Amino acid sequence: MTSETSRGELHIVNLYPRHMNIYGDRGNMLVLTRRTTWHGLTPVVHEVNPGDELPERADIIVGGGGQDSGQVTVADDLQRHGDALRGLAADGVPMLMICGMYQLFGHRFVPIEEPELPGVGVFDMETVGGPVRMIGNVVAESDDLGTLIGYENHSGRTLLGAGVAPLARVTQGDGNNGDDGFEGATRDNVIGTYLHGSLLPKNPAVADFLIETAARRAGLETVEVSEHDHIERARRQAAERPR
Amino acid sequence: MSGLRDTTAHALGKALRAAARVRGGGSAYPGLAAERIAPGFTARSLTGLPRGVVVISGTNGKTTTTRVVTALLEASGLRVFTNRTGSNFVRGVASQVIADVPVGGRLADRFDVAVLELDEAHAVHFVADVPATYSLLLNVMRDQLDRFGEIDTTARKLAVVAQATTEAIVANRDDPRLVSAVEAAVSRVAWFGHGAALADTFPTDDALYGAVGEAASAEAADVELVDLTDAGAAYAIDGAEHLVPLQLTGAYNALNSAAALSLARQVLGAEADTATLLAALAEVTPAFGRGEKFSVEGSEVEIVLVKNPGGFRLALTSYDPAGTDTAIVINDHHADGRDMSWLWDVDFSSLAPGIALVAGTRSYDMAVRLLYDEVEAAEVAVDLAPAIARFARANPGTPKRIYCTYTAMLEVRRALERYTTMEAL
Ligand SMILES: [Zn+2]
């Protein structure tokens, strides 16, 4: 890669799109690539599926939700990248992990009946299977990213350890476990959350946090994006819908 | 004992039905009440039918396929009992029994066969009480994940239906989840499918999400859709190819018609006459809201029901937007699914540069979705009825197409009722 072409590029890594794509996770990638363009940069997408290596350059890393079977398939493969992902997280690489991949970014996921799945421990947290699925619209307040609007659908109950902060506090919905009021997790520039719907279309602040952080780390200038009011209206419309 | 109780339940159901019609109420309540009073009422009503009970299930196309199967069997001389309003719940079946049979009468005196559309969850409950003589498994696609949880769960439900089938299963050989679902079944399996040339027209759920295409099953199809042109659909049956002009629109309806043909052949056995079946197929018109068309002040208005990403994608590739005013109406009531994530699994770029109207309880989610595919929505409406009426009456002579979710479809029909004539629900 020459310095000429890399100056304006952001390299976005999509972890396991073949298996972890169930709740509109494509929407997150579409929004990231489009908004990268709107910010004046060129998005370069790398899809990493089981057996593939991580690319040399990763400016943003994104993972989605999957079915139980898909999660089992990728959990094993993900271990190969454990050291690399923990290193990138510590270096400040922005990442977004949704639902199933969020769970695998903790230490482990212990389903009710299936064998335990190892995680990569980017987040100091554990997830255990619960008897009821937590499903429905969610509104959550984040200190850094404002009001988050989304939809959750998970049976895993996630408990945060001391080494990680919650992303937000739910004002509607269950969030991590339905008990402590927390939703998601964050450390350095890594964000994990149960929210889809898809997340980024209705939460451009999260998308822009990822893009702007990545651009700053890469020494790239970005241009301001003016928001279409459809987005604010979609947020308000969604927040008013029943659970 | 249950006979007397059934008679009471039936009579009460009739009364409730009459009352509901006056109030304009729901179609499933009389059946629900009858089942309360006489548990097993539905199962007992369906026993003794000479050709048994046919269950049609799968993600996309149940209502239209049920309509086609009914038409094919009726054209072949059978008297068919069916739940024709797309109320694909067990209690909907009970309500239909109440409607179609006089109190004290037997279903088996009036009908030869029951053809029932049931969604995957209700089909499982249903076959626990009433074994299916024949079952038709259309496809498994992601749909209402907030209700069913996972596609694999849905596939397991269809496997239960297959195992409870006594005579023959008709299944889609090109859907790997269905091929697995019928593996443990005891009754014979007849396959339907499409020819290799149409593989891109009918991607499986996994192929839609970038999975390496699993090889379609090598099974020979009883009925195969081999070609799809403006002149109609070509089916291969018993080694011969037949071109059928269809009134049904949409590629998926052509494929599901292959399923219906195969199912009719299983039910009819040696009595099946290919020419009769194909002639009947050519006559079938769309079910309400499924490519249904009516005329509003000089414009042809078509309603296309979209419930999940696979169906929406196929619909968008089936219909050319050029020269047509397009509207999309997205609701998020329980029957539609509350989660809007599915809109992000549909590619809308074929609608560029723009469409006329977006409406529904999640109009702005849809508008944002279009924004990211660079498709302009000229109007985004919160109040559905006046917006749809304006849309349908604008530009007289220009055809209109409305893509809508289930409850949106019912609202759209209600909003347009006074400007046109349409089949009553
Ligand atoms: Zn989820």
XYZ file of C-alpha atoms and ligand atoms in Angstrom:
669
model
C 0.000 0.000 0.000
C 1.500 3.387 -0.943
C 1.287 6.378 1.380
C -0.480 8.201 -1.445
C -3.571 5.967 -1.386
C -3.593 5.329 2.345
C -3.710 9.008 3.339
C -7.468 9.265 3.027
C -8.470 5.718 3.795
C -10.120 4.195 6.830
C -9.767 0.424 7.054
C -12.897 -1.078 8.575
C -12.762 -4.700 9.675
C -16.051 -6.605 9.795
C -15.624 -9.631 12.058
C -17.509 -12.745 10.941
C -20.157 -11.194 8.654
C -20.993 -14.677 7.337
C -22.182 -15.958 10.714
C -22.817 -12.872 12.808
C -25.307 -10.836 10.840
C -28.690 -11.630 12.216
C -30.277 -8.409 13.383
C -29.549 -5.968 10.608
C -25.839 -5.869 11.340
C -25.345 -4.995 7.716
C -26.971 -1.678 8.522
C -24.116 -0.820 10.848
C -21.546 -1.469 8.128
C -23.544 0.489 5.561
C -23.810 3.494 7.876
C -20.112 3.345 8.777
C -18.964 3.195 5.169
C -21.357 5.922 3.999
C -20.544 8.257 6.868
C -16.812 7.666 6.366
C -17.335 8.941 2.834
C -19.397 11.872 4.108
C -16.501 12.695 6.443
C -14.273 13.001 3.383
C -12.435 9.694 3.734
C -12.400 6.488 1.712
C -13.702 3.386 3.497
C -11.911 0.104 2.818
C -13.836 -2.891 4.159
C -12.138 -6.128 5.199
C -14.401 -9.083 5.909
C -12.869 -11.581 8.304
C -14.599 -14.968 8.391
C -13.501 -18.168 10.183
C -10.037 -19.167 9.005
C -9.186 -15.675 7.709
C -6.383 -13.522 9.121
C -6.875 -9.991 10.436
C -5.676 -7.393 7.897
C -2.439 -5.507 8.578
C -4.244 -2.247 9.106
C -7.423 -2.028 11.180
C -8.753 1.447 11.953
C -12.226 0.338 13.106
C -13.382 -3.178 14.041
C -17.073 -4.152 13.986
C -18.853 -7.376 14.985
C -22.513 -8.349 14.997
C -25.042 -10.731 16.462
C -25.671 -14.304 15.387
C -27.662 -17.432 15.996
C -26.421 -19.821 18.675
C -24.936 -22.090 16.012
C -23.055 -19.200 14.393
C -21.740 -18.050 17.744
C -20.333 -21.518 18.477
C -18.570 -21.548 15.098
C -16.909 -18.172 15.547
C -16.091 -18.505 19.273
C -13.413 -21.063 18.481
C -11.931 -19.125 15.602
C -11.943 -15.881 17.585
C -9.425 -17.344 20.042
C -6.767 -17.181 17.291
C -7.176 -13.400 17.278
C -7.412 -12.959 21.065
C -3.924 -11.500 21.597
C -4.201 -9.226 18.588
C -7.645 -7.888 19.590
C -6.612 -7.235 23.207
C -3.515 -5.416 21.899
C -5.492 -3.284 19.444
C -8.020 -2.420 22.144
C -5.230 -1.324 24.501
C -3.759 0.776 21.669
C -7.054 2.667 21.385
C -8.437 1.195 18.167
C -12.183 1.989 18.108
C -14.404 -1.083 17.990
C -18.115 -1.780 18.083
C -19.388 -5.213 19.167
C -23.107 -5.959 19.075
C -25.029 -8.691 20.900
C -23.367 -12.070 20.172
C -19.924 -10.589 19.478
C -20.313 -8.312 22.523
C -20.771 -11.463 24.610
C -17.666 -13.063 23.071
C -15.612 -9.960 23.881
C -16.072 -10.822 27.578
C -14.241 -13.629 29.385
C -16.825 -16.276 28.603
C -20.425 -17.031 27.738
C -22.060 -19.838 29.714
C -25.343 -20.879 28.053
C -27.937 -22.864 30.046
C -27.552 -26.186 28.265
C -24.765 -25.871 25.708
C -21.085 -26.041 26.649
C -19.397 -22.829 27.722
C -17.975 -20.567 25.000
C -14.624 -18.912 25.615
C -14.385 -15.163 24.972
C -11.363 -12.989 24.257
C -11.578 -10.923 27.447
C -11.344 -7.497 25.851
C -14.093 -6.629 28.350
C -13.868 -7.681 31.990
C -17.286 -9.328 32.042
C -19.148 -12.618 31.866
C -22.409 -13.677 30.306
C -24.635 -16.496 31.526
C -27.651 -17.930 29.751
C -31.015 -16.940 31.229
C -34.410 -18.640 31.040
C -36.223 -15.687 29.407
C -35.279 -13.758 26.324
C -35.044 -10.017 26.814
C -36.751 -8.593 23.759
C -37.990 -5.139 22.846
C -37.307 -1.468 22.281
C -34.595 0.102 24.419
C -33.761 3.666 25.363
C -30.529 4.179 27.307
C -28.567 7.216 28.492
C -24.830 7.396 27.916
C -22.653 10.119 29.469
C -20.473 10.378 26.381
C -22.787 9.463 23.520
C -26.161 10.844 24.637
C -29.441 8.961 24.352
C -29.072 5.584 22.658
C -32.093 4.166 20.814
C -32.283 0.532 19.807
C -33.802 -2.905 20.064
C -32.588 -5.861 22.123
C -33.138 -9.609 21.659
C -30.969 -11.835 23.839
C -31.190 -14.498 26.531
C -27.646 -14.022 27.820
C -27.333 -11.983 31.039
C -24.121 -9.991 31.118
C -22.451 -8.941 34.387
C -19.679 -6.351 34.245
C -16.476 -6.758 36.273
C -14.470 -4.017 37.944
C -12.250 -3.448 34.920
C -14.948 -2.177 32.593
C -17.546 0.608 32.655
C -21.159 0.368 31.506
C -21.879 2.098 28.212
C -25.233 3.493 29.352
C -28.125 3.207 31.817
C -31.446 1.929 30.466
C -34.529 4.102 30.855
C -36.633 1.627 28.854
C -35.770 -2.045 28.392
C -33.589 -4.628 30.126
C -30.052 -3.939 28.927
C -27.225 -6.190 30.114
C -29.233 -8.347 32.497
C -32.538 -6.718 33.452
C -31.351 -6.142 37.032
C -28.615 -3.532 37.422
C -29.914 -1.055 34.839
C -26.688 -1.108 32.866
C -26.531 -1.428 29.106
C -23.379 -2.368 27.235
C -19.761 -1.922 28.185
C -16.895 0.363 27.248
C -13.144 0.593 27.765
C -10.549 2.625 25.884
C -12.346 3.155 22.568
C -14.139 -0.184 22.493
C -17.944 -0.243 22.708
C -20.043 -3.325 23.344
C -23.844 -3.298 23.381
C -26.974 -5.400 23.021
C -28.626 -2.720 20.922
C -29.417 -3.321 17.310
C -32.291 -1.967 15.309
C -29.774 -1.414 13.561
C -27.739 0.622 16.095
C -25.776 3.086 13.970
C -28.551 4.433 11.675
C -30.462 5.892 14.610
C -27.365 6.638 16.687
C -25.050 8.609 14.385
C -23.151 9.874 17.457
C -21.804 6.339 17.917
C -20.859 6.031 14.241
C -19.120 9.391 14.290
C -17.283 8.543 17.519
C -15.824 5.472 15.775
C -14.954 7.332 12.570
C -13.534 10.446 14.199
C -11.486 8.455 16.709
C -10.106 6.291 13.919
C -9.311 9.331 11.777
C -7.534 11.087 14.650
C -5.413 8.015 15.362
C -4.534 7.788 11.661
C -3.696 11.507 11.489
C -6.495 12.211 9.021
C -8.617 15.347 8.805
C -12.385 14.917 8.599
C -15.094 17.266 7.400
C -18.247 17.980 9.407
C -21.387 16.071 8.473
C -24.706 17.910 8.628
C -27.456 15.651 9.874
C -30.607 14.947 7.844
C -33.636 15.519 10.091
C -35.091 12.136 9.185
C -32.611 10.721 11.693
C -33.717 12.825 14.678
C -37.354 12.114 13.786
C -36.661 8.382 13.536
C -35.072 8.528 17.008
C -38.079 10.307 18.470
C -40.571 8.038 16.689
C -38.754 4.913 17.937
C -38.449 6.214 21.510
C -42.224 6.667 21.672
C -43.067 3.143 20.552
C -44.119 0.580 23.167
C -41.579 -1.927 24.438
C -70.220 -36.724 24.974
C -67.933 -34.447 23.116
C -70.560 -34.550 20.357
C -73.096 -32.630 22.384
C -70.494 -30.261 23.663
C -69.234 -29.685 20.118
C -72.770 -28.876 18.994
C -73.104 -26.347 21.797
C -69.706 -24.840 20.980
C -70.589 -24.705 17.313
C -73.927 -23.006 17.964
C -72.313 -20.488 20.266
C -69.605 -19.878 17.685
C -72.235 -19.159 15.044
C -73.913 -16.662 17.343
C -70.616 -14.951 18.131
C -69.783 -14.876 14.460
C -73.082 -13.189 13.636
C -72.484 -10.677 16.437
C -68.912 -10.043 15.290
C -70.077 -9.394 11.743
C -72.465 -6.747 12.986
C -69.679 -5.095 14.967
C -67.148 -5.665 12.186
C -64.963 -7.581 14.639
C -62.178 -10.137 14.278
C -62.519 -13.472 12.520
C -60.762 -15.693 15.073
C -62.853 -15.033 18.182
C -65.725 -17.483 17.515
C -63.177 -20.253 17.041
C -61.386 -19.314 20.222
C -64.657 -19.451 22.162
C -65.607 -22.829 20.646
C -62.222 -24.296 21.615
C -62.687 -22.984 25.177
C -66.051 -24.683 25.591
C -65.154 -27.871 23.769
C -61.386 -28.406 23.769
C -60.418 -30.443 20.691
C -63.394 -29.086 18.718
C -61.155 -28.290 15.744
C -59.421 -31.661 15.728
C -62.699 -33.600 15.921
C -64.251 -31.448 13.193
C -61.425 -32.303 10.822
C -61.531 -36.086 11.261
C -62.981 -38.314 8.579
C -62.259 -36.075 5.582
C -61.812 -38.541 2.672
C -58.545 -36.970 1.456
C -57.401 -35.813 4.859
C -55.774 -32.591 5.984
C -53.140 -30.565 4.154
C -50.912 -28.173 6.157
C -49.037 -25.408 4.327
C -46.264 -23.652 6.205
C -43.031 -21.720 5.706
C -41.926 -18.110 5.886
C -43.013 -16.563 2.600
C -45.972 -17.198 0.330
C -48.310 -19.285 2.514
C -51.481 -17.356 1.742
C -51.032 -17.253 -2.022
C -49.890 -20.884 -2.166
C -52.916 -21.992 -0.145
C -55.096 -20.127 -2.613
C -53.371 -21.856 -5.551
C -53.599 -25.328 -4.006
C -57.291 -24.792 -3.291
C -57.910 -23.720 -6.889
C -56.002 -26.710 -8.311
C -57.872 -29.237 -6.175
C -61.244 -27.614 -6.828
C -60.575 -27.656 -10.574
C -59.846 -31.373 -10.173
C -63.277 -31.934 -8.669
C -62.526 -31.939 -4.939
C -64.544 -29.979 -2.394
C -61.963 -28.020 -0.427
C -62.272 -26.615 3.082
C -59.719 -23.838 3.633
C -58.929 -20.956 5.999
C -59.095 -18.345 3.331
C -58.473 -15.103 5.160
C -54.846 -15.719 5.942
C -55.763 -16.054 9.617
C -53.112 -18.683 10.068
C -53.824 -19.602 13.666
C -55.491 -22.764 14.953
C -58.424 -20.715 16.269
C -58.803 -19.248 12.776
C -59.350 -22.797 11.495
C -62.015 -23.373 14.166
C -63.733 -20.142 13.150
C -63.769 -21.294 9.543
C -65.362 -24.623 10.586
C -68.068 -22.648 12.365
C -68.626 -20.502 9.293
C -68.722 -23.293 6.706
C -70.705 -26.047 8.426
C -74.265 -25.915 9.828
C -74.614 -26.695 13.538
C -74.725 -30.452 14.039
C -73.304 -31.053 10.563
C -69.993 -32.749 9.814
C -67.177 -31.214 7.855
C -66.633 -34.580 6.175
C -70.157 -34.508 4.723
C -69.439 -31.336 2.826
C -65.743 -31.447 1.988
C -63.193 -33.926 0.634
C -60.051 -32.295 1.959
C -58.901 -29.477 4.235
C -56.137 -27.162 2.984
C -54.815 -25.086 5.867
C -52.292 -22.306 6.002
C -50.541 -22.240 9.384
C -47.517 -20.275 10.475
C -44.647 -22.343 11.841
C -45.529 -21.895 15.512
C -49.210 -22.700 15.056
C -48.474 -25.578 12.696
C -46.537 -27.321 15.487
C -49.490 -26.985 17.888
C -51.902 -28.046 15.193
C -50.152 -31.273 14.151
C -49.930 -32.324 17.808
C -53.745 -32.609 17.703
C -54.377 -33.329 14.036
C -51.705 -35.256 12.112
C -51.231 -33.763 8.664
C -52.023 -36.154 5.842
C -49.922 -33.966 3.557
C -47.655 -31.067 4.385
C -46.036 -28.431 2.215
C -42.872 -26.716 3.502
C -42.183 -23.657 1.368
C -39.038 -21.939 2.692
C -37.287 -20.820 5.857
C -36.162 -17.228 5.960
C -35.462 -14.836 8.788
C -38.776 -13.381 9.868
C -40.053 -11.896 13.092
C -36.959 -12.868 15.015
C -38.396 -10.986 17.976
C -41.051 -13.692 18.083
C -39.310 -16.857 16.910
C -35.805 -16.018 18.133
C -33.792 -17.789 15.458
C -34.135 -19.198 11.939
C -32.825 -22.560 13.166
C -35.686 -22.635 15.690
C -38.154 -22.059 12.869
C -36.589 -24.881 10.857
C -36.945 -27.215 13.848
C -40.650 -26.396 14.038
C -41.055 -27.414 10.400
C -39.179 -30.651 11.116
C -41.855 -31.450 13.730
C -44.565 -30.806 11.132
C -42.746 -33.093 8.674
C -42.525 -35.877 11.249
C -46.246 -35.607 11.998
C -47.132 -36.001 8.303
C -48.623 -39.380 7.430
C -48.824 -39.569 3.639
C -46.493 -37.184 1.778
C -44.383 -34.084 2.359
C -43.750 -31.573 -0.384
C -40.608 -29.557 0.313
C -38.265 -27.057 -1.289
C -35.148 -28.971 -2.346
C -33.232 -25.692 -2.802
C -33.563 -24.660 0.846
C -30.852 -26.500 2.825
C -32.698 -26.014 6.145
C -35.760 -27.769 4.712
C -33.702 -30.592 3.265
C -32.444 -31.220 6.823
C -35.916 -30.720 8.296
C -37.414 -33.638 6.371
C -34.479 -36.013 6.942
C -36.098 -37.811 9.890
C -39.593 -37.873 8.396
C -41.222 -41.245 7.781
C -43.618 -40.415 4.960
C -42.546 -39.990 1.347
C -41.103 -36.677 0.162
C -41.841 -34.961 -3.153
C -39.524 -32.071 -3.978
C -40.187 -28.852 -5.795
C -37.514 -26.392 -6.837
C -36.123 -24.131 -9.492
C -33.729 -24.873 -12.332
C -30.048 -23.978 -12.011
C -30.507 -20.988 -14.333
C -32.765 -19.314 -11.763
C -30.427 -19.785 -8.773
C -29.661 -16.045 -8.542
C -33.364 -15.197 -8.545
C -33.978 -17.311 -5.456
C -31.103 -16.948 -3.008
C -31.461 -18.902 0.242
C -31.416 -17.044 3.534
C -27.756 -17.859 4.036
C -26.811 -16.851 0.513
C -28.446 -13.477 1.182
C -25.982 -12.968 4.007
C -22.823 -13.900 2.160
C -22.559 -17.573 3.024
C -20.867 -19.740 0.454
C -23.764 -21.164 -1.538
C -24.515 -24.607 -0.237
C -25.076 -26.920 -3.168
C -28.765 -27.405 -3.788
C -29.999 -30.878 -3.042
C -29.385 -33.320 -5.851
C -32.924 -34.653 -5.502
C -34.963 -34.684 -8.683
C -37.909 -32.316 -8.440
C -41.459 -33.576 -8.907
C -42.249 -30.117 -10.307
C -39.454 -27.738 -11.287
C -39.702 -24.072 -12.247
C -37.293 -23.984 -15.176
C -37.843 -20.530 -16.641
C -39.487 -17.246 -15.860
C -40.246 -14.747 -18.625
C -42.793 -12.044 -19.449
C -44.821 -14.784 -21.141
C -45.139 -16.710 -17.904
C -43.551 -19.489 -15.928
C -42.237 -22.728 -17.416
C -42.597 -25.884 -15.331
C -41.000 -29.282 -15.932
C -43.363 -32.089 -14.970
C -42.824 -35.753 -15.814
C -40.114 -34.871 -18.299
C -42.154 -32.322 -20.285
C -41.979 -28.515 -20.140
C -45.139 -26.415 -19.888
C -45.376 -22.626 -20.216
C -48.126 -21.139 -18.033
C -49.178 -17.481 -18.232
C -49.713 -16.396 -14.626
C -51.965 -13.708 -13.217
C -49.929 -13.901 -10.045
C -47.007 -11.497 -10.126
C -43.630 -11.854 -8.439
C -40.952 -14.496 -8.905
C -41.688 -16.145 -5.552
C -45.311 -16.756 -6.577
C -44.078 -18.621 -9.665
C -41.869 -20.823 -7.495
C -44.571 -21.395 -4.898
C -46.903 -22.399 -7.732
C -44.456 -25.234 -8.480
C -44.936 -26.265 -4.850
C -48.710 -26.068 -5.219
C -48.634 -28.172 -8.388
C -46.572 -30.838 -6.686
C -48.832 -30.849 -3.642
C -51.934 -31.237 -5.833
C -50.242 -34.148 -7.594
C -49.630 -35.879 -4.248
C -53.219 -35.408 -3.072
C -54.752 -36.448 -6.401
C -52.397 -39.327 -7.141
C -53.343 -41.122 -10.357
C -56.297 -38.748 -10.847
C -53.981 -35.764 -11.365
C -54.389 -34.328 -14.851
C -51.572 -31.976 -15.786
C -53.581 -29.976 -18.343
C -56.379 -29.379 -15.818
C -53.922 -28.300 -13.135
C -52.044 -25.893 -15.405
C -55.252 -24.359 -16.759
C -56.449 -23.784 -13.203
C -53.113 -22.274 -12.186
C -53.333 -19.722 -15.009
C -56.671 -18.525 -13.617
C -55.555 -17.892 -10.028
C -55.652 -14.220 -9.004
C -53.588 -12.753 -6.157
C -54.806 -13.076 -2.553
C -55.742 -9.846 -0.778
C -52.771 -7.624 -0.214
C -50.421 -10.040 -2.026
C -50.018 -8.342 -5.353
C -53.728 -7.519 -5.262
C -54.685 -4.810 -7.750
C -57.560 -2.400 -7.921
C -58.410 0.756 -9.790
C -58.506 4.125 -8.032
C -59.735 7.031 -10.125
C -58.092 5.809 -13.297
C -54.867 4.467 -11.782
C -54.055 0.827 -11.164
C -52.983 0.408 -7.532
C -51.092 -2.730 -6.527
C -50.532 -3.782 -2.921
C -47.483 -5.921 -2.180
C -47.194 -7.406 1.298
C -43.638 -7.430 2.653
C -42.935 -9.103 5.962
C -39.269 -9.986 6.036
C -36.012 -9.204 4.221
C -36.140 -12.215 1.875
C -39.660 -11.400 0.736
C -38.971 -7.686 0.394
C -35.820 -8.323 -1.657
C -37.608 -10.717 -3.978
C -40.480 -8.267 -4.389
C -38.109 -5.433 -5.289
C -36.371 -7.574 -7.895
C -39.721 -8.813 -9.251
C -41.249 -5.417 -9.981
C -39.797 -2.686 -12.181
C -40.260 0.712 -10.472
C -39.968 2.663 -13.746
C -43.161 4.499 -14.711
C -44.795 3.617 -11.389
C -45.394 5.744 -8.271
C -44.068 3.832 -5.279
C -45.013 4.025 -1.594
C -43.655 2.032 1.354
C -45.681 1.675 4.548
C -43.928 0.189 7.583
C -45.774 -0.529 10.827
C -44.281 -2.080 13.954
C -47.345 -3.577 15.635
C -47.038 -7.084 17.057
C -48.176 -8.761 13.820
C -45.567 -6.821 11.842
C -42.692 -7.426 14.242
C -41.463 -4.638 16.495
C -37.808 -4.821 15.493
C -36.899 -2.666 12.480
C -33.477 -4.291 11.997
C -34.795 -6.283 9.048
C -35.096 -3.178 6.860
C -31.289 -3.012 6.834
C -31.098 -6.454 5.207
C -32.995 -5.240 2.158
C -31.260 -3.409 -0.703
C -33.417 -0.474 -1.812
C -31.036 1.047 -4.342
C -33.198 -0.185 -7.245
C -35.754 2.464 -6.185
C -33.304 5.333 -6.860
C -33.616 8.215 -7.492
C -36.715 8.317 -5.332
C -40.181 7.214 -4.292
C -43.343 9.203 -3.649
C -44.275 8.311 -0.092
C -43.131 6.623 3.094
C -45.698 6.111 5.865
C -46.552 3.963 8.891
C -45.713 3.873 12.594
C -42.025 3.584 11.630
C -42.085 5.894 8.624
C -38.877 7.615 9.723
C -36.966 4.368 10.218
C -37.853 3.612 6.604
C -36.933 7.118 5.489
C -33.509 6.782 7.139
C -33.058 3.391 5.500
C -33.715 4.964 2.086
C -31.401 7.851 2.902
C -28.473 5.446 3.244
C -29.296 3.834 -0.121
C -29.489 7.336 -1.635
C -33.189 7.020 -2.404
C -35.212 10.196 -1.886
C -38.661 10.001 -0.246
C -40.763 12.918 -1.544
C -43.081 12.688 1.477
C -42.749 11.071 4.889
C -46.136 10.788 6.573
C -47.074 9.947 10.118
C -50.825 9.898 9.484
C -51.252 6.952 7.111
C -54.833 7.137 5.818
C -54.931 10.638 4.308
C -51.410 10.252 2.911
C -52.229 6.973 1.159
C -55.451 8.367 -0.270
C -53.552 11.400 -1.627
C -50.885 9.117 -3.066
C -53.379 6.814 -4.804
C -55.389 9.682 -6.300
C -52.403 11.714 -7.529
C -51.185 11.507 -11.160
C -54.283 9.789 -12.624
C -53.289 7.069 -15.074
C -49.878 6.395 -13.523
C -49.763 2.944 -11.914
C -49.128 2.892 -8.157
C -47.392 0.245 -6.089
C -47.575 0.111 -2.299
C -45.188 -2.115 -0.352
C -46.554 -2.642 3.138
C -46.242 -4.729 6.281
C -49.208 -6.804 7.442
C -51.118 -4.327 9.605
C -50.138 -1.524 7.231
C -51.741 -3.519 4.412
C -55.011 -3.728 6.340
C -54.899 0.031 6.991
C -54.050 0.808 3.376
C -56.999 -1.244 2.143
C -59.292 0.517 4.611
C -57.996 3.935 3.514
C -58.653 3.147 -0.157
C -61.981 1.338 0.295
C -64.112 4.338 -0.530
C -62.246 5.100 -3.754
C -62.479 1.644 -5.325
C -64.107 -1.770 -5.192
C -62.150 -4.566 -3.547
C -62.673 -8.126 -2.376
C -64.129 -8.069 1.148
C -61.997 -9.658 3.847
Zn -29.324 -8.863 19.736
